[in-house]
Short mmCIF file of C-alpha atoms and ligand atoms in Angstrom, two decimals:
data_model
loop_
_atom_site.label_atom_id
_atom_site.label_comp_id
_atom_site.label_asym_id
_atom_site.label_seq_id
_atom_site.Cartn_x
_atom_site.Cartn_y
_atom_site.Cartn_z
CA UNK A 4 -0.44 17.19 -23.61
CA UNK A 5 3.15 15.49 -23.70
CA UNK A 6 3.77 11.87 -24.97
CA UNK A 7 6.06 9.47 -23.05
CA UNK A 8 7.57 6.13 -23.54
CA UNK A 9 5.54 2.99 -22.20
CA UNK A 10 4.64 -0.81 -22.90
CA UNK A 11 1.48 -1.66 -24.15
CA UNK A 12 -0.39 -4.65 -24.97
CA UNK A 13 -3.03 -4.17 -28.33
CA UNK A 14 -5.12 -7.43 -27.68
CA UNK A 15 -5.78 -9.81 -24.82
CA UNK A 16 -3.01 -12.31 -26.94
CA UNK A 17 -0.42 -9.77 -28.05
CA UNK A 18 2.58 -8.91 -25.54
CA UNK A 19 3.55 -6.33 -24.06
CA UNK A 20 5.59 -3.74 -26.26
CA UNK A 21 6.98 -0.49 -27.20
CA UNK A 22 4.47 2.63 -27.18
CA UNK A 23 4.19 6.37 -26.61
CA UNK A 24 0.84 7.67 -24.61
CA UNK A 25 -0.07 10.43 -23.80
CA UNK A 26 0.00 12.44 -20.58
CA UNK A 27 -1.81 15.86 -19.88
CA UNK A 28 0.08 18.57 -18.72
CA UNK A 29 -0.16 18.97 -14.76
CA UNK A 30 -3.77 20.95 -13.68
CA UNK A 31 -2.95 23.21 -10.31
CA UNK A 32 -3.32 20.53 -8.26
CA UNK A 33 -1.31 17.70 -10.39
CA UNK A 34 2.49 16.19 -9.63
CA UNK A 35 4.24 15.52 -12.68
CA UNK A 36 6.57 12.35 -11.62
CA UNK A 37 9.31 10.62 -13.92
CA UNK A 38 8.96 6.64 -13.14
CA UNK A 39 11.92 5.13 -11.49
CA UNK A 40 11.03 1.84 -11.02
CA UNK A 41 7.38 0.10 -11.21
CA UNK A 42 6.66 -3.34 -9.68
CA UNK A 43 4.74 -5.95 -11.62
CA UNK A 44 1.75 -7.05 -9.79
CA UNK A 45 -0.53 -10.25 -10.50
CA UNK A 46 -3.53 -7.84 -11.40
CA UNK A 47 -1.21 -6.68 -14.05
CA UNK A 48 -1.13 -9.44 -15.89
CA UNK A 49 -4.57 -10.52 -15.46
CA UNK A 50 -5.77 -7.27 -16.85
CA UNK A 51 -3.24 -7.65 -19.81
CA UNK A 52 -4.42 -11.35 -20.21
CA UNK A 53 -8.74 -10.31 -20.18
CA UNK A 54 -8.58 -12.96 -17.30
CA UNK A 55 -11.28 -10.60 -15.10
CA UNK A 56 -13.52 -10.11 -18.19
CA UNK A 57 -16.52 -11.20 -16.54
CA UNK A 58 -16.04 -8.84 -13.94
CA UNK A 59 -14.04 -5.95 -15.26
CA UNK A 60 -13.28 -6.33 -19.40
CA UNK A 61 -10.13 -4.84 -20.48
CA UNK A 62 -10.15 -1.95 -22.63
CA UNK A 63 -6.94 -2.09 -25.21
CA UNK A 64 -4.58 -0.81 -25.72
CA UNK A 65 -3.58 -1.58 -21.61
CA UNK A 66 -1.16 0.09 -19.67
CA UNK A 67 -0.39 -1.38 -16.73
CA UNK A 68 1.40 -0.96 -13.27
CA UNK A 69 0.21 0.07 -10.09
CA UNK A 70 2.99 0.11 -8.15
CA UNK A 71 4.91 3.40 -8.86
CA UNK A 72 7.84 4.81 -7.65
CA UNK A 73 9.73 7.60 -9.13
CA UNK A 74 10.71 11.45 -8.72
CA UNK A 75 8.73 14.94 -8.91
CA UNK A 76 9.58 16.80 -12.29
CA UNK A 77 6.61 18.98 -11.54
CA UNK A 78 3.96 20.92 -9.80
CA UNK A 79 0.78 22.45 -9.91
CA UNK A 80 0.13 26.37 -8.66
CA UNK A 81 -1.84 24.61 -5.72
CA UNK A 82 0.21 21.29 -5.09
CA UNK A 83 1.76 22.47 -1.23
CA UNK A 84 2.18 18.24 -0.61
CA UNK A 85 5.25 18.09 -2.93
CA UNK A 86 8.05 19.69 -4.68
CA UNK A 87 10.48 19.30 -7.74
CA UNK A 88 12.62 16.22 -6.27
CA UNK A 89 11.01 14.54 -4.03
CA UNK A 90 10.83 11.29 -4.05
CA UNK A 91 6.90 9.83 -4.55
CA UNK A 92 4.94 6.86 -5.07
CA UNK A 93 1.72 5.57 -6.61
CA UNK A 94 -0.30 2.84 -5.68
CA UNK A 95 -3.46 1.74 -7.34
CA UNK A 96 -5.48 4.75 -7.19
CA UNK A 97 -5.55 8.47 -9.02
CA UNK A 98 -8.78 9.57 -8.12
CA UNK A 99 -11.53 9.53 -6.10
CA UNK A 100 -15.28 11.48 -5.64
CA UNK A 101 -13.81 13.16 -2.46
CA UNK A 102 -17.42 13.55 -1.12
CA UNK A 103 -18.79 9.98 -0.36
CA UNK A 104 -18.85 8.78 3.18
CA UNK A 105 -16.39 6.37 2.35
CA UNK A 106 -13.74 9.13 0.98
CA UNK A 107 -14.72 11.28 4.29
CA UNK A 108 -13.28 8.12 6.05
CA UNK A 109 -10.08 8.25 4.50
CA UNK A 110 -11.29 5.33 2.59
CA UNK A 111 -10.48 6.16 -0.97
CA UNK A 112 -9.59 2.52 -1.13
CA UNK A 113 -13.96 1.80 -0.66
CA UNK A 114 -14.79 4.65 -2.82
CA UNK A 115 -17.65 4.02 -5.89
CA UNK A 116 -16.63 6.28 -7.76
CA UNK A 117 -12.88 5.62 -7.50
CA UNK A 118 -10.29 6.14 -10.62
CA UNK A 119 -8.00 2.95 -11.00
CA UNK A 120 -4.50 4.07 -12.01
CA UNK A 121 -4.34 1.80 -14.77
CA UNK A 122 -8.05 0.74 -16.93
CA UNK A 123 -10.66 3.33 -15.76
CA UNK A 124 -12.35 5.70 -18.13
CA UNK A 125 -9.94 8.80 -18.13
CA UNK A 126 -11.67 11.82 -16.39
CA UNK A 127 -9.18 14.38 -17.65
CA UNK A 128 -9.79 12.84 -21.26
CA UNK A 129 -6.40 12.75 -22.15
CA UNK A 130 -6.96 8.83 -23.63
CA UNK A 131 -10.06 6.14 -23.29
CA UNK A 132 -8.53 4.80 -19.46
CA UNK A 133 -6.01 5.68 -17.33
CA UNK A 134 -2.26 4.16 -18.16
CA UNK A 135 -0.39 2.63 -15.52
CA UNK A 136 3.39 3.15 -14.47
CA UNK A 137 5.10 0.51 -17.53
CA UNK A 138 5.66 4.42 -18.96
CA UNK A 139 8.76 6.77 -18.49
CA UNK A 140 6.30 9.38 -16.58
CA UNK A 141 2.74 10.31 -15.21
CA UNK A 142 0.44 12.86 -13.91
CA UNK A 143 -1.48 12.31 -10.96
CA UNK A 144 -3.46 14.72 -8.18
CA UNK A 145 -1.33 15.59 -5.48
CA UNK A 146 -4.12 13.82 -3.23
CA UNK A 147 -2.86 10.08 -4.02
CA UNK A 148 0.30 10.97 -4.82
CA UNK A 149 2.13 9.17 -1.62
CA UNK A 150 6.12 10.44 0.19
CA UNK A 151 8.61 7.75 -0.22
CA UNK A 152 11.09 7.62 2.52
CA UNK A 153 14.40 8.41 1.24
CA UNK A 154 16.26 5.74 3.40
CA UNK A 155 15.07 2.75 1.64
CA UNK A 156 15.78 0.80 -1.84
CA UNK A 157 13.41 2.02 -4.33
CA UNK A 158 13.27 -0.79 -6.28
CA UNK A 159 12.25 -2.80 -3.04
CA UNK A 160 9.69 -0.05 -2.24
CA UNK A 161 7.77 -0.25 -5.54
CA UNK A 162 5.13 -3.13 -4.38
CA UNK A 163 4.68 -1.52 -1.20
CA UNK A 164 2.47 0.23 -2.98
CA UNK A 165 0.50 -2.63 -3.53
CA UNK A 166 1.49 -5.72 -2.34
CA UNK A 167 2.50 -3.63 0.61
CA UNK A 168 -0.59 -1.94 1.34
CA UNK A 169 -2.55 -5.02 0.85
CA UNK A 170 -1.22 -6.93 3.73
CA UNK A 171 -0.56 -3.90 5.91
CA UNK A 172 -3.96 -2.40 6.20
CA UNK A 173 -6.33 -5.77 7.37
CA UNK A 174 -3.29 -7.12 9.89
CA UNK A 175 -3.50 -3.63 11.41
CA UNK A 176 -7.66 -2.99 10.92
CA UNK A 177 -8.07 -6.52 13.31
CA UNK A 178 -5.35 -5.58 15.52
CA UNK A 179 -2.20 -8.00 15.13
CA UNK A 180 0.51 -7.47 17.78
CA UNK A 181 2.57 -8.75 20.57
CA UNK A 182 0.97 -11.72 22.01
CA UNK A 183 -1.43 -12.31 18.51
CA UNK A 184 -1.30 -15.53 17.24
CA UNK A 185 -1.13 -14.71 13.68
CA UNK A 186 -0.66 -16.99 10.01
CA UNK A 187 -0.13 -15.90 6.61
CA UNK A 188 -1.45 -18.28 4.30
CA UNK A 189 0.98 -19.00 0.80
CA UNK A 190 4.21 -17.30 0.61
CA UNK A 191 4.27 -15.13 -2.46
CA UNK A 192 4.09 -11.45 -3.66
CA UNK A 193 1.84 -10.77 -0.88
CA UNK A 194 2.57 -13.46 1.64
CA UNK A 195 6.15 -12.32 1.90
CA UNK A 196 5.32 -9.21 2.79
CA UNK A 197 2.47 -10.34 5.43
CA UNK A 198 5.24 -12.02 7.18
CA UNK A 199 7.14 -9.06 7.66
CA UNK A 200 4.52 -6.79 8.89
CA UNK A 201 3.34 -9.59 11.29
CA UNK A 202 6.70 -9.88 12.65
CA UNK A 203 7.46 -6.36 12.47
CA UNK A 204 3.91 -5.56 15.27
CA UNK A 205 5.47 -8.15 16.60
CA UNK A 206 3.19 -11.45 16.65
CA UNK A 207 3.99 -14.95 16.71
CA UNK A 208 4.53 -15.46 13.12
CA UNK A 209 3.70 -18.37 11.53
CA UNK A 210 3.62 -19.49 7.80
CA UNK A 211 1.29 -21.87 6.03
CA UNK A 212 1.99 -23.34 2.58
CA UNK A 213 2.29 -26.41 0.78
CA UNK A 214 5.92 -26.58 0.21
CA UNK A 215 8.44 -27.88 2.60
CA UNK A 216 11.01 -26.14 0.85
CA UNK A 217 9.91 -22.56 1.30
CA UNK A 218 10.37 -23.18 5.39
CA UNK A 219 13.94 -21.46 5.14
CA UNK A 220 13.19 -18.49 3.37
CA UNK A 221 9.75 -17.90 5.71
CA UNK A 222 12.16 -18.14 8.43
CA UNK A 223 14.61 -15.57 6.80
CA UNK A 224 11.63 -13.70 6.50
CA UNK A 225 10.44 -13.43 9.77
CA UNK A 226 8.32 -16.19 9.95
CA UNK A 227 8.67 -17.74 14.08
CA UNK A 228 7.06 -21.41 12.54
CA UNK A 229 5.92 -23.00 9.30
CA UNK A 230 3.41 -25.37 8.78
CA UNK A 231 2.95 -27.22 5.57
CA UNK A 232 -0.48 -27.05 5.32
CA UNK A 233 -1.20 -30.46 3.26
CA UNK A 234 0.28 -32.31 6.83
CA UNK A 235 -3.27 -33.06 7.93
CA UNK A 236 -1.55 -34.33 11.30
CA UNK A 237 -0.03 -30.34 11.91
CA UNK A 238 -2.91 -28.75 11.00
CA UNK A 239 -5.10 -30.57 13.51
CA UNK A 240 -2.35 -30.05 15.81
CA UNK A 241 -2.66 -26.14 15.54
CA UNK A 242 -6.62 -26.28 15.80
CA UNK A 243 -7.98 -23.38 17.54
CA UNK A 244 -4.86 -21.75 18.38
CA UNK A 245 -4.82 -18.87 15.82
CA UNK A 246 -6.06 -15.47 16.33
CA UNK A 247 -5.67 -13.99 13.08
CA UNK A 248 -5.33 -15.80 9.71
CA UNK A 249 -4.77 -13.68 6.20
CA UNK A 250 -5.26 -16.04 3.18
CA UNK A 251 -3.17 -14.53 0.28
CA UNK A 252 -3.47 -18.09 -1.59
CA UNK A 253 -5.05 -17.06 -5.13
CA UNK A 254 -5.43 -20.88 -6.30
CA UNK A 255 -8.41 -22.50 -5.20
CA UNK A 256 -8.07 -24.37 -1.37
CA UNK A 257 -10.21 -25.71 1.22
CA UNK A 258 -11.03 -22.78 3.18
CA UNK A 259 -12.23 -24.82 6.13
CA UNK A 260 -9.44 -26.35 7.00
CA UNK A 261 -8.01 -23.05 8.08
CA UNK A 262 -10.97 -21.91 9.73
CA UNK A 263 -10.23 -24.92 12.28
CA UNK A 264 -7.33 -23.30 13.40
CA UNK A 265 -9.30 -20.06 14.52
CA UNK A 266 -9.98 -19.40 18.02
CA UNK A 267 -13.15 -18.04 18.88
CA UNK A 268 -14.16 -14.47 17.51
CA UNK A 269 -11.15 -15.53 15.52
CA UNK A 270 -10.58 -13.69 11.88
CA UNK A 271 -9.53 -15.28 8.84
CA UNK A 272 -9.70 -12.39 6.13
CA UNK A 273 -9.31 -13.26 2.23
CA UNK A 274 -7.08 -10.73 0.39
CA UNK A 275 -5.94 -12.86 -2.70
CA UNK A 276 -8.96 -13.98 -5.36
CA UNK A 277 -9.26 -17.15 -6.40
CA UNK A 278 -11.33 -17.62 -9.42
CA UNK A 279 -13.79 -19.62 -8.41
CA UNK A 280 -16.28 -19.27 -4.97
CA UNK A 281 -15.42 -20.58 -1.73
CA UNK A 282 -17.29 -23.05 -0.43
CA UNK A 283 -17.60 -22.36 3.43
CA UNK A 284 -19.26 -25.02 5.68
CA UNK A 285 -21.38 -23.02 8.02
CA UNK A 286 -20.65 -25.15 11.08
CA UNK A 287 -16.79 -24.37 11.10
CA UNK A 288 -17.64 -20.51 11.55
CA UNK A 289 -20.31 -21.47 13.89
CA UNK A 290 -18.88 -23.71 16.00
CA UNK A 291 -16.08 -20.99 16.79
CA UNK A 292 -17.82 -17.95 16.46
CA UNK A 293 -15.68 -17.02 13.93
CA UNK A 294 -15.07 -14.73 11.34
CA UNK A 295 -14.64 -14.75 7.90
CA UNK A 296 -13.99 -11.21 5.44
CA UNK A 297 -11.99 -9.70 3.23
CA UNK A 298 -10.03 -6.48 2.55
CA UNK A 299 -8.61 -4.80 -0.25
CA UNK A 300 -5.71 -2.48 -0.55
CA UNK A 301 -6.23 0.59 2.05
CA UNK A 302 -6.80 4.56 2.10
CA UNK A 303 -4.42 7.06 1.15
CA UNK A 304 -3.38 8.04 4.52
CA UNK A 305 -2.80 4.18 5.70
CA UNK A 306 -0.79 3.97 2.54
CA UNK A 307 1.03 6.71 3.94
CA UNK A 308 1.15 5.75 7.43
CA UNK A 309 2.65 2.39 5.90
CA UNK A 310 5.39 3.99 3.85
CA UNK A 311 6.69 5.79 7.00
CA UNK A 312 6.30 2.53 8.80
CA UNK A 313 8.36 0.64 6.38
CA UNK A 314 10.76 3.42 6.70
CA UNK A 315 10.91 3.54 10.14
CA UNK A 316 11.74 -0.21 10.77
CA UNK A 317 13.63 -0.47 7.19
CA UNK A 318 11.07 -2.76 5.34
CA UNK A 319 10.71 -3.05 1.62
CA UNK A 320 9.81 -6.46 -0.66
CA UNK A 321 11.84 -8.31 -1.78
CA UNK A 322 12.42 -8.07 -5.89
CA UNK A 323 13.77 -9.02 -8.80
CA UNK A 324 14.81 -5.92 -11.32
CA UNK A 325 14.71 -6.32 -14.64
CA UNK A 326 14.76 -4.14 -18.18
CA UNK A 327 11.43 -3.18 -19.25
CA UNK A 328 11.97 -5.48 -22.43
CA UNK A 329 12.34 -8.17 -19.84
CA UNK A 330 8.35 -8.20 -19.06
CA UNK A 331 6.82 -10.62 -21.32
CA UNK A 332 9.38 -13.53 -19.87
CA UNK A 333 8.29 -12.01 -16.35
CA UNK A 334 4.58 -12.51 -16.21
CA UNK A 335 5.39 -16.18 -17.81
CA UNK A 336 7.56 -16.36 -15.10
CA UNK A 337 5.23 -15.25 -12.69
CA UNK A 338 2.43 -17.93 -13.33
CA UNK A 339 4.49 -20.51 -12.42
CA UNK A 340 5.67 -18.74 -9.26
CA UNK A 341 8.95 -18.54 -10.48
CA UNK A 342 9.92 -15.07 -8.66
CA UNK A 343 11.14 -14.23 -5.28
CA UNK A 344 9.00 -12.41 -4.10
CA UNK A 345 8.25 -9.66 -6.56
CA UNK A 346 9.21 -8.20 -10.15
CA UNK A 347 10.59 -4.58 -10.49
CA UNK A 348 10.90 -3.05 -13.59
CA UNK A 349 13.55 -0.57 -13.77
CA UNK A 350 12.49 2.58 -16.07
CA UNK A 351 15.97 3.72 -17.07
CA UNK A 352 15.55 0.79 -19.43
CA UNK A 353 12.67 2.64 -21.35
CA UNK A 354 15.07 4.99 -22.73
CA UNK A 355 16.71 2.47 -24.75
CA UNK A 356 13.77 1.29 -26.80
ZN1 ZN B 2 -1.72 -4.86 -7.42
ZN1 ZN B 3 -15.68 8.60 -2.51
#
């Protein structure tokens, strides 16, 4: 075992601070990576905050960050996927069963046995639950350890891993492309980056939120039309016209009004959680034939297969980087939406504690 520098928060009211954890010395088939940069995802603070407790309670102390980018220091006897140097990245997961039907699919991402990379019980024992990437370095199986193309920004690749994937995988599992009518629904961590994989397969693009003054930057984004969505007159306009709809929008909202703007065997899939359920009418998604689901992240080797996209056609988020001591001003930040699109924390910092 080594220890490293991280942030951790003791209670479900104390913030974010100063810490060494400890990390276990890389197994044969381990990558030892030094964190460059680590985005700051909404999860993260709701896991920080106990906000999921019903659902999945926080164990303290919390180390978060899911969104990992940083550098190989190390290698197992067995790792062939990576060497000393090369450039990595993390996303939510560390482990998996391997065996399930759903991990024979390449869909770690569906697994029940899965190992979070932040919160789940620690298989190699080396603490309670895993720590997350607000830490100077980590040890992960080469298996869901991901190549970063070395073209882009890292700080700007960091939510990929994340946000990224979360958008990525359910526009290309129903198929959006040239001649898709497509909408991304809210225009934040994740709706930024829905608009610039829709526009990237090249669909019509177009962007629903409730602010009139986020229609220039959707644009900028790639966005080919915005709607404000609380102009009932628009949204009636656009009825049935839409072949694809992915509802980021993590406040609560009237789902059916969306579900009008379907086409039939039209998909509207939910990939941000609002706390409480949606109330569907029934006759919206049978009038239409239409569908409603969700999705949530994506496999390893779609996570991959996004990377190299993003490389390919030069697409990372778009973030703000801060110091690591910065984070406690971010996720208050954050709740009111006050970030465009997408917090990066820059790991250098840690050294300085
Ligand atoms: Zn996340
Ligand atoms: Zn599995």
């Amino acid at each position: 075992m080594y220890k490293t520098n991280a942030y951790a928060a003791q209670s479900e009211t104390s913030p974010l601070a100063a810490t060494t954890i400890p990390r276990r010395e890389p197994t044969d088939r381990d990558v030892q990576i030094d964190i460059l940069f680590c985005g700051i995802c909404h999860s993260d603070l709701h896991s920080v905050r106990n906000e999921w407790k019903s659902i999945v309670p926080t164990v303290y102390p919390i180390v978060p960050g899911h969104e990992i980018v940083g550098r190989v220091a190390k290698v197992g006897s067995a790792v062939t996927r990576h060497k000393v140097g090369d450039l990595v990245g993390v996303g939510c997961l560390v482990d998996s069963d391997h065996t399930c039907p759903n991990c024979k699919d390449h869909l770690e991402n569906l697994c029940p046995n899965q190992v979070l990379t932040f919160g789940s019980p620690d298989r190699h024992k080396t603490a309670p639950v895993t720590y997350g990437g607000y830490s100077g370095s980590v040890v992960v199986d080469e298996h869901f350890v991901l190549r970063v193309p070395t073209n882009l920004d890292l700080p700007g690749v960091a939510p990929l891993l994340c946000a990224g994937i979360t958008t990525y995988s359910p526009l290309r599992r129903w198929g959006v492309t040239k001649g898709k009518r497509v909408g991304v629904m809210g225009l934040g961590g994740l709706g930024h980056m829905g608009v610039k994989f829709a526009h990237a397969f090249g669909a019509h693009t177009t962007v629903f939120t409730t602010s009139a003054g986020k229609a220039e930057d959707a644009r900028r984004l790639g966005a080919d039309e915005v709607i404000v969505s609380k102009d009932a007159g628009a949204m009636q306009q656009a009825a049935g016209t839409f072949d694809f709809l992915l509802d980021t929008i993590a406040a609560d909202h009237d789902i059916n009004a969306f579900l009008n703007l379907l086409k039939h065997d039209g998909t509207l899939c939910l990939v941000g959680a609002p706390q409480k359920p949606i109330s569907v009418a029934a006759f919206t998604l049978l009038m239409g034939r239409r569908n409603l689901c969700g999705s949530n992240i994506g496999g390893i080797a779609e996570t991959q297969e996004m990377l190299d996209f993003c490389g390919a056609n030069n697409i990372t988020a778009d973030v703000e980087v801060i110091p690591m001591q910065q984070v406690n001003e971010a996720y208050d930040r954050i709740v009111k939406s006050d970030v465009k699109y997408r917090f990066a924390i820059d790991m250098a910092s840690l050294k300085v504690q």
